[in-house]
PDB file of C-alpha atoms in Angstrom:
ATOM      1  CA  MET A 140      13.179 -24.123  26.352  1.00 52.00           C
ATOM      2  CA  LYS A 141      15.770 -21.452  25.701  1.00 48.00           C
ATOM      3  CA  ARG A 142      17.253 -23.435  22.817  1.00 53.00           C
ATOM      4  CA  LYS A 143      13.804 -23.957  21.325  1.00 48.00           C
ATOM      5  CA  LEU A 144      13.095 -20.227  21.460  1.00 44.00           C
ATOM      6  CA  LEU A 145      16.433 -19.416  19.862  1.00 48.00           C
ATOM      7  CA  LEU A 146      15.798 -21.993  17.123  1.00 47.00           C
ATOM      8  CA  ALA A 147      12.321 -20.592  16.447  1.00 45.00           C
ATOM      9  CA  PHE A 148      13.763 -17.081  16.254  1.00 41.00           C
ATOM     10  CA  ALA A 149      16.496 -18.230  13.857  1.00 44.00           C
ATOM     11  CA  ILE A 150      13.987 -19.971  11.584  1.00 43.00           C
ATOM     12  CA  SER A 151      11.774 -16.880  11.572  1.00 45.00           C
ATOM     13  CA  ALA A 152      14.753 -14.677  10.687  1.00 44.00           C
ATOM     14  CA  VAL A 153      15.769 -16.960   7.804  1.00 41.00           C
ATOM     15  CA  LEU A 154      12.233 -17.041   6.403  1.00 42.00           C
ATOM     16  CA  MET A 155      12.039 -13.258   6.607  1.00 45.00           C
ATOM     17  CA  LEU A 156      15.370 -12.950   4.777  1.00 44.00           C
ATOM     18  CA  VAL A 157      14.218 -15.326   2.027  1.00 43.00           C
ATOM     19  CA  PHE A 158      11.019 -13.324   1.611  1.00 44.00           C
ATOM     20  CA  ALA A 159      12.950 -10.037   1.542  1.00 46.00           C
ATOM     21  CA  ILE A 160      15.288 -11.296  -1.185  1.00 44.00           C
ATOM     22  CA  SER A 161      12.348 -12.483  -3.290  1.00 46.00           C
ATOM     23  CA  ILE A 162      10.431  -9.208  -3.103  1.00 46.00           C
ATOM     24  CA  PHE A 163      13.495  -7.047  -3.660  1.00 48.00           C
ATOM     25  CA  ALA A 164      13.993  -8.939  -6.914  1.00 50.00           C
ATOM     26  CA  ALA A 165      10.314  -8.588  -7.847  1.00 71.00           C
ATOM     27  CA  GLU A 166       9.304  -6.537 -10.856  1.00 91.00           C
ATOM     28  CA  ILE A 167       5.864  -5.062 -11.365  1.00 95.00           C
ATOM     29  CA  PRO A 168       4.243  -7.050 -14.192  1.00 97.00           C
ATOM     30  CA  GLU A 169       2.638  -5.330 -17.150  1.00 97.00           C
ATOM     31  CA  TRP A 170      -1.119  -5.075 -17.454  1.00 97.00           C
ATOM     32  CA  THR A 171      -2.739  -7.619 -19.735  1.00 97.00           C
ATOM     33  CA  GLU A 172      -5.840  -7.086 -21.843  1.00 96.00           C
ATOM     34  CA  ILE A 173      -8.963  -6.786 -19.707  1.00 94.00           C
ATOM     35  CA  THR A 174     -10.956 -10.015 -19.492  1.00 96.00           C
ATOM     36  CA  GLU A 175     -14.694  -9.762 -18.995  1.00 94.00           C
ATOM     37  CA  VAL A 176     -16.588 -12.598 -17.344  1.00 95.00           C
ATOM     38  CA  SER A 177     -20.079 -13.658 -18.372  1.00 95.00           C
ATOM     39  CA  GLY A 178     -22.666 -13.095 -15.666  1.00 93.00           C
ATOM     40  CA  MET A 179     -20.690 -10.437 -13.796  1.00 91.00           C
ATOM     41  CA  PRO A 180     -22.427  -7.064 -13.300  1.00 82.00           C
ATOM     42  CA  ASP A 181     -21.521  -4.295 -15.707  1.00 78.00           C
ATOM     43  CA  LYS A 182     -19.943  -0.968 -14.785  1.00 75.00           C
ATOM     44  CA  SER A 183     -23.304   0.584 -13.891  1.00 70.00           C
ATOM     45  CA  VAL A 184     -23.156  -1.128 -10.481  1.00 70.00           C
ATOM     46  CA  PHE A 185     -20.300   1.161  -9.462  1.00 71.00           C
ATOM     47  CA  GLY A 186     -21.603   4.696  -9.235  1.00 60.00           C
ATOM     48  CA  THR A 187     -25.014   6.068 -10.059  1.00 53.00           C
ATOM     49  CA  ASP A 188     -23.938   7.574 -13.372  1.00 56.00           C
ATOM     50  CA  GLY A 189     -22.749   4.251 -14.768  1.00 52.00           C
ATOM     51  CA  THR A 190     -19.206   5.476 -15.435  1.00 59.00           C
ATOM     52  CA  LYS A 191     -17.469   5.352 -12.075  1.00 63.00           C
ATOM     53  CA  GLY A 192     -14.950   2.535 -12.013  1.00 67.00           C
ATOM     54  CA  ALA A 193     -15.306   1.916 -15.741  1.00 68.00           C
ATOM     55  CA  THR A 194     -11.588   2.203 -16.545  1.00 77.00           C
ATOM     56  CA  SER A 195     -10.031   0.788 -13.373  1.00 90.00           C
ATOM     57  CA  ARG A 196      -8.323  -2.602 -13.412  1.00 94.00           C
ATOM     58  CA  VAL A 197      -7.016  -5.369 -11.179  1.00 97.00           C
ATOM     59  CA  LEU A 198      -4.248  -7.775 -12.195  1.00 98.00           C
ATOM     60  CA  MET A 199      -4.339 -11.170 -10.523  1.00 98.00           C
ATOM     61  CA  SER A 200      -1.469 -13.547  -9.815  1.00 97.00           C
ATOM     62  CA  ASP A 201      -2.445 -15.786 -12.738  1.00 98.00           C
ATOM     63  CA  GLY A 202      -1.766 -12.888 -15.131  1.00 98.00           C
ATOM     64  CA  ILE A 203      -5.422 -12.117 -15.885  1.00 98.00           C
ATOM     65  CA  THR A 204      -6.626  -8.512 -15.723  1.00 98.00           C
ATOM     66  CA  TYR A 205     -10.264  -7.833 -14.797  1.00 96.00           C
ATOM     67  CA  PRO A 206     -12.317  -4.676 -14.332  1.00 93.00           C
ATOM     68  CA  ALA A 207     -11.621  -3.605 -10.742  1.00 93.00           C
ATOM     69  CA  TYR A 208     -15.321  -3.293  -9.943  1.00 90.00           C
ATOM     70  CA  TYR A 209     -15.524  -7.099 -10.173  1.00 93.00           C
ATOM     71  CA  ILE A 210     -13.902  -7.260  -6.732  1.00 94.00           C
ATOM     72  CA  CYS A 211     -14.409  -3.727  -5.336  1.00 91.00           C
ATOM     73  CA  LYS A 212     -17.687  -3.258  -3.531  1.00 83.00           C
ATOM     74  CA  ASN A 213     -20.008  -0.460  -4.630  1.00 75.00           C
ATOM     75  CA  SER A 214     -19.064   1.935  -1.861  1.00 79.00           C
ATOM     76  CA  THR A 215     -17.344   5.251  -1.276  1.00 88.00           C
ATOM     77  CA  SER A 216     -15.181   3.430   1.284  1.00 93.00           C
ATOM     78  CA  LEU A 217     -12.969   0.774  -0.276  1.00 93.00           C
ATOM     79  CA  GLY A 218     -13.987  -2.835   0.294  1.00 93.00           C
ATOM     80  CA  PHE A 219     -13.568  -6.167  -1.495  1.00 95.00           C
ATOM     81  CA  SER A 220     -15.386  -9.365  -2.313  1.00 95.00           C
ATOM     82  CA  TYR A 221     -13.954 -12.270  -4.339  1.00 97.00           C
ATOM     83  CA  SER A 222     -16.759 -14.811  -4.204  1.00 96.00           C
ATOM     84  CA  ASP A 223     -18.724 -13.602  -7.236  1.00 95.00           C
ATOM     85  CA  LEU A 224     -15.687 -13.444  -9.526  1.00 97.00           C
ATOM     86  CA  SER A 225     -14.489 -16.837  -8.299  1.00 98.00           C
ATOM     87  CA  SER A 226     -17.791 -18.570  -8.922  1.00 97.00           C
ATOM     88  CA  LYS A 227     -18.414 -17.046 -12.345  1.00 97.00           C
ATOM     89  CA  SER A 228     -14.840 -17.329 -13.664  1.00 97.00           C
ATOM     90  CA  GLY A 229     -14.375 -20.902 -12.476  1.00 97.00           C
ATOM     91  CA  LYS A 230     -11.241 -19.863 -10.584  1.00 97.00           C
ATOM     92  CA  THR A 231     -10.572 -19.408  -6.912  1.00 97.00           C
ATOM     93  CA  TYR A 232      -9.513 -15.875  -6.067  1.00 98.00           C
ATOM     94  CA  ALA A 233      -8.639 -14.258  -2.760  1.00 98.00           C
ATOM     95  CA  ALA A 234      -6.754 -11.246  -1.440  1.00 98.00           C
ATOM     96  CA  LYS A 235      -3.430 -13.037  -1.915  1.00 97.00           C
ATOM     97  CA  ASP A 236      -3.972 -13.061  -5.696  1.00 98.00           C
ATOM     98  CA  VAL A 237      -4.116  -9.279  -6.165  1.00 98.00           C
ATOM     99  CA  VAL A 238      -0.869  -8.022  -7.743  1.00 98.00           C
ATOM    100  CA  ARG A 239      -1.807  -4.624  -9.225  1.00 98.00           C
ATOM    101  CA  LEU A 240      -4.832  -2.510  -8.366  1.00 98.00           C
ATOM    102  CA  GLU A 241      -6.392   0.641  -9.760  1.00 96.00           C
ATOM    103  CA  VAL A 242      -9.035   1.688  -7.248  1.00 94.00           C
ATOM    104  CA  PRO A 243     -12.268   2.714  -9.019  1.00 91.00           C
ATOM    105  CA  ASN A 244     -13.454   6.309  -9.232  1.00 88.00           C
ATOM    106  CA  GLY A 245     -16.056   7.090  -6.608  1.00 87.00           C
ATOM    107  CA  VAL A 246     -14.034   5.612  -3.742  1.00 91.00           C
ATOM    108  CA  ILE A 247     -13.037   8.486  -1.457  1.00 94.00           C
ATOM    109  CA  SER A 248     -11.565   6.698   1.580  1.00 96.00           C
ATOM    110  CA  THR A 249     -10.230   3.436   2.983  1.00 95.00           C
ATOM    111  CA  PRO A 250     -11.339   1.716   6.179  1.00 95.00           C
ATOM    112  CA  GLN A 251      -8.525   0.864   8.565  1.00 95.00           C
ATOM    113  CA  ALA A 252      -6.107  -1.870   7.456  1.00 96.00           C
ATOM    114  CA  VAL A 253      -8.071  -2.723   4.308  1.00 97.00           C
ATOM    115  CA  LEU A 254      -5.016  -3.675   2.226  1.00 97.00           C
ATOM    116  CA  LYS A 255      -2.597  -4.773   4.927  1.00 96.00           C
ATOM    117  CA  ALA A 256      -0.568  -7.935   4.405  1.00 96.00           C
ATOM    118  CA  ALA A 257      -2.126  -9.692   7.405  1.00 95.00           C
ATOM    119  CA  ASN A 258      -5.481  -9.487   5.605  1.00 96.00           C
ATOM    120  CA  GLY A 259      -4.018 -11.522   2.763  1.00 97.00           C
ATOM    121  CA  TYR A 260      -2.542  -8.846   0.511  1.00 97.00           C
ATOM    122  CA  THR A 261       0.957 -10.330   0.499  1.00 96.00           C
ATOM    123  CA  SER A 262       1.357 -10.217  -3.312  1.00 97.00           C
ATOM    124  CA  LEU A 263       0.180  -6.638  -3.842  1.00 98.00           C
ATOM    125  CA  LEU A 264       2.954  -4.693  -5.591  1.00 98.00           C
ATOM    126  CA  THR A 265       1.347  -1.436  -6.654  1.00 98.00           C
ATOM    127  CA  VAL A 266      -1.833   0.569  -6.026  1.00 98.00           C
ATOM    128  CA  SER A 267      -3.231   3.628  -7.772  1.00 97.00           C
ATOM    129  CA  LEU A 268      -5.816   5.757  -5.957  1.00 96.00           C
ATOM    130  CA  PRO A 269      -8.321   7.782  -8.025  1.00 93.00           C
ATOM    131  CA  GLU A 270      -8.855  11.530  -8.233  1.00 93.00           C
ATOM    132  CA  GLY A 271     -11.500  12.472  -5.686  1.00 93.00           C
ATOM    133  CA  PHE A 272     -10.010  10.152  -3.077  1.00 95.00           C
ATOM    134  CA  THR A 273      -9.355  12.163   0.113  1.00 97.00           C
ATOM    135  CA  THR A 274      -8.730   9.966   3.163  1.00 98.00           C
ATOM    136  CA  LEU A 275      -6.280   7.135   3.798  1.00 97.00           C
ATOM    137  CA  ASN A 276      -7.188   5.738   7.196  1.00 96.00           C
ATOM    138  CA  SER A 277      -4.661   4.074   9.519  1.00 97.00           C
ATOM    139  CA  TYR A 278      -2.797   0.831   8.778  1.00 97.00           C
ATOM    140  CA  THR A 279      -3.929   0.673   5.136  1.00 97.00           C
ATOM    141  CA  PHE A 280      -0.804  -1.121   3.833  1.00 97.00           C
ATOM    142  CA  TYR A 281       0.629  -2.196   7.182  1.00 94.00           C
ATOM    143  CA  GLY A 282       3.154  -5.036   7.104  1.00 94.00           C
ATOM    144  CA  SER A 283       4.706  -7.125   9.855  1.00 91.00           C
ATOM    145  CA  THR A 284       7.349  -9.777  10.478  1.00 86.00           C
ATOM    146  CA  ASP A 285       4.764 -12.549  10.241  1.00 91.00           C
ATOM    147  CA  TYR A 286       3.007 -11.016   7.216  1.00 92.00           C
ATOM    148  CA  PRO A 287       5.581  -9.111   5.139  1.00 91.00           C
ATOM    149  CA  SER A 288       4.286  -6.600   2.600  1.00 95.00           C
ATOM    150  CA  ALA A 289       5.476  -6.793  -1.025  1.00 97.00           C
ATOM    151  CA  LEU A 290       4.217  -3.286  -1.848  1.00 98.00           C
ATOM    152  CA  ILE A 291       6.621  -1.293  -4.052  1.00 97.00           C
ATOM    153  CA  THR A 292       4.700   1.816  -5.125  1.00 97.00           C
ATOM    154  CA  VAL A 293       1.502   3.756  -4.418  1.00 98.00           C
ATOM    155  CA  THR A 294       0.185   6.518  -6.669  1.00 98.00           C
ATOM    156  CA  PHE A 295      -1.671   9.203  -4.726  1.00 98.00           C
ATOM    157  CA  PRO A 296      -4.258  11.575  -6.256  1.00 97.00           C
ATOM    158  CA  SER A 297      -3.993  15.360  -6.010  1.00 97.00           C
ATOM    159  CA  THR A 298      -7.149  15.303  -3.856  1.00 97.00           C
ATOM    160  CA  LEU A 299      -5.597  13.378  -0.947  1.00 98.00           C
ATOM    161  CA  LYS A 300      -5.823  15.374   2.296  1.00 98.00           C
ATOM    162  CA  THR A 301      -5.532  13.015   5.272  1.00 98.00           C
ATOM    163  CA  MET A 302      -3.409   9.968   6.122  1.00 98.00           C
ATOM    164  CA  GLY A 303      -3.472   7.818   9.263  1.00 97.00           C
ATOM    165  CA  GLN A 304      -0.753   6.353  11.441  1.00 98.00           C
ATOM    166  CA  LYS A 305       1.345   3.329  10.483  1.00 97.00           C
ATOM    167  CA  GLU A 306       0.181   3.375   6.847  1.00 98.00           C
ATOM    168  CA  PHE A 307       3.410   1.812   5.545  1.00 97.00           C
ATOM    169  CA  LEU A 308       4.875   0.325   8.716  1.00 97.00           C
ATOM    170  CA  ASP A 309       7.185  -2.591   7.835  1.00 96.00           C
ATOM    171  CA  CYS A 310       6.546  -2.214   4.092  1.00 97.00           C
ATOM    172  CA  ILE A 311      10.073  -3.436   3.431  1.00 96.00           C
ATOM    173  CA  ALA A 312       9.833  -3.354  -0.393  1.00 97.00           C
ATOM    174  CA  LEU A 313       8.425   0.184  -0.665  1.00 97.00           C
ATOM    175  CA  GLU A 314      10.769   2.324  -2.784  1.00 96.00           C
ATOM    176  CA  GLU A 315       9.306   5.830  -2.925  1.00 96.00           C
ATOM    177  CA  LEU A 316       6.544   8.062  -1.609  1.00 97.00           C
ATOM    178  CA  ILE A 317       5.463  11.216  -3.396  1.00 97.00           C
ATOM    179  CA  ILE A 318       2.945  12.960  -1.166  1.00 98.00           C
ATOM    180  CA  PRO A 319       0.637  15.447  -2.949  1.00 98.00           C
ATOM    181  CA  GLU A 320       0.036  19.088  -2.087  1.00 98.00           C
ATOM    182  CA  GLY A 321      -2.705  19.573   0.486  1.00 98.00           C
ATOM    183  CA  VAL A 322      -1.472  16.997   2.985  1.00 98.00           C
ATOM    184  CA  THR A 323      -0.435  18.781   6.194  1.00 98.00           C
ATOM    185  CA  THR A 324       0.570  15.976   8.560  1.00 98.00           C
ATOM    186  CA  ILE A 325       2.854  12.948   8.273  1.00 98.00           C
ATOM    187  CA  PRO A 326       1.478  10.631  10.982  1.00 98.00           C
ATOM    188  CA  LEU A 327       3.073   8.538  13.723  1.00 98.00           C
ATOM    189  CA  ASP A 328       5.166   5.579  12.467  1.00 98.00           C
ATOM    190  CA  PHE A 329       4.006   6.459   8.947  1.00 98.00           C
ATOM    191  CA  ALA A 330       6.699   4.533   7.068  1.00 98.00           C
ATOM    192  CA  LYS A 331       8.713   3.166   9.975  1.00 97.00           C
ATOM    193  CA  ASN A 332      10.924   0.208   9.049  1.00 96.00           C
ATOM    194  CA  ALA A 333      10.262   0.672   5.330  1.00 97.00           C
ATOM    195  CA  THR A 334      13.879  -0.282   4.819  1.00 96.00           C
ATOM    196  CA  SER A 335      13.915   0.087   1.007  1.00 96.00           C
ATOM    197  CA  LEU A 336      12.345   3.547   1.030  1.00 96.00           C
ATOM    198  CA  LYS A 337      14.932   5.808  -0.597  1.00 95.00           C
ATOM    199  CA  LYS A 338      12.862   8.642  -2.059  1.00 95.00           C
ATOM    200  CA  VAL A 339      10.346  10.764  -0.166  1.00 97.00           C
ATOM    201  CA  VAL A 340       8.872  13.932  -1.652  1.00 97.00           C
ATOM    202  CA  LEU A 341       6.954  16.072   0.828  1.00 98.00           C
ATOM    203  CA  PRO A 342       4.498  18.770  -0.288  1.00 98.00           C
ATOM    204  CA  SER A 343       4.936  22.409   0.678  1.00 98.00           C
ATOM    205  CA  THR A 344       1.773  22.111   2.783  1.00 98.00           C
ATOM    206  CA  VAL A 345       3.303  19.760   5.388  1.00 98.00           C
ATOM    207  CA  THR A 346       3.556  21.410   8.800  1.00 98.00           C
ATOM    208  CA  THR A 347       4.066  18.362  11.025  1.00 98.00           C
ATOM    209  CA  ILE A 348       6.177  15.204  10.788  1.00 98.00           C
ATOM    210  CA  ASN A 349       5.241  12.984  13.698  1.00 98.00           C
ATOM    211  CA  GLU A 350       7.266  10.632  15.868  1.00 98.00           C
ATOM    212  CA  ALA A 351       9.205   7.859  14.084  1.00 98.00           C
ATOM    213  CA  ALA A 352       7.509   8.707  10.777  1.00 98.00           C
ATOM    214  CA  PHE A 353      10.510   7.630   8.690  1.00 98.00           C
ATOM    215  CA  ARG A 354      12.505   5.724  11.277  1.00 97.00           C
ATOM    216  CA  SER A 355      14.786   3.027   9.798  1.00 97.00           C
ATOM    217  CA  CYS A 356      14.093   3.975   6.183  1.00 97.00           C
ATOM    218  CA  ASP A 357      16.989   4.459   3.735  1.00 95.00           C
ATOM    219  CA  LEU A 358      17.054   8.224   3.197  1.00 93.00           C
ATOM    220  CA  SER A 359      20.814   8.516   2.785  1.00 86.00           C
ATOM    221  CA  ASP A 360      20.317  10.768  -0.275  1.00 85.00           C
ATOM    222  CA  GLY A 361      18.578  13.372   1.872  1.00 90.00           C
ATOM    223  CA  ILE A 362      15.103  14.864   2.106  1.00 93.00           C
ATOM    224  CA  VAL A 363      13.655  18.335   1.585  1.00 95.00           C
ATOM    225  CA  ILE A 364      11.660  19.598   4.546  1.00 96.00           C
ATOM    226  CA  PRO A 365       9.024  22.202   3.576  1.00 96.00           C
ATOM    227  CA  GLU A 366       9.664  25.719   4.828  1.00 96.00           C
ATOM    228  CA  GLY A 367       6.318  25.750   6.644  1.00 97.00           C
ATOM    229  CA  CYS A 368       7.066  22.591   8.644  1.00 98.00           C
ATOM    230  CA  THR A 369       7.146  23.636  12.298  1.00 97.00           C
ATOM    231  CA  THR A 370       7.104  20.285  14.114  1.00 98.00           C
ATOM    232  CA  ILE A 371       9.328  17.214  13.743  1.00 97.00           C
ATOM    233  CA  GLY A 372       8.621  14.478  16.266  1.00 97.00           C
ATOM    234  CA  GLN A 373      11.116  12.422  18.233  1.00 97.00           C
ATOM    235  CA  TYR A 374      12.979   9.769  16.226  1.00 97.00           C
ATOM    236  CA  ALA A 375      11.271  10.897  13.004  1.00 97.00           C
ATOM    237  CA  PHE A 376      14.407  10.057  11.006  1.00 96.00           C
ATOM    238  CA  LYS A 377      16.338   7.850  13.432  1.00 96.00           C
ATOM    239  CA  GLY A 378      18.272   5.060  11.728  1.00 96.00           C
ATOM    240  CA  SER A 379      17.383   6.386   8.265  1.00 94.00           C
ATOM    241  CA  GLY A 380      20.977   7.082   7.217  1.00 89.00           C
ATOM    242  CA  LEU A 381      19.963  10.669   6.639  1.00 85.00           C
ATOM    243  CA  LYS A 382      23.005  12.816   5.881  1.00 76.00           C
ATOM    244  CA  SER A 383      21.333  16.051   4.927  1.00 68.00           C
ATOM    245  CA  ILE A 384      18.091  17.911   5.487  1.00 74.00           C
ATOM    246  CA  VAL A 385      17.315  20.828   3.208  1.00 71.00           C
TER     247      VAL A 385
END
């Protein structure tokens, strides 16, 4: 039994290493020209004024770019459906096919874990959130050993105010986080084990950095802590290679 457990652990470790090498070598592909599909609803379904979501895009793994409202549900809280696009395009799409995403205007928050790798988003490399978006609920991009995240970058809007715990836990390909002004709290385990995370820019409004927020990241080049930050939780930077705090 012991040998079987050790073998299973070794196989898991090798698979994780292979995945890590592949995503570290990954490059974010360029957008292609937007493809419209006959029979799909037009932009008026997303937002009462008929303009919300009109310019947002989603790039799929087959290299085709569609309007993002083809898969994003008409809601202020981000949600997805792939059945309509699949049936009308003659292709089979799922969460695993999303590579780049511009979230449509009108979306102001995410439900918990909506884009985490365990929900299928293992190919997602980059996400852009729209102006007006305010709340990133917990576990949004959460990765794990069994479901590694390929996420490299996220673009936050100036309107972001609140983030939940474990947003980028185990996002081992994530390279940088630039948090906008107005955010006051960096939550528990926020980017723990994001081992490729080298650049973090905190806004002057941050007052609290919670426990293990950046544990085991790669912040060897240092980080600037805002003057108004009064609380840094236990192990916030443990194992991060941090050599200087300004």
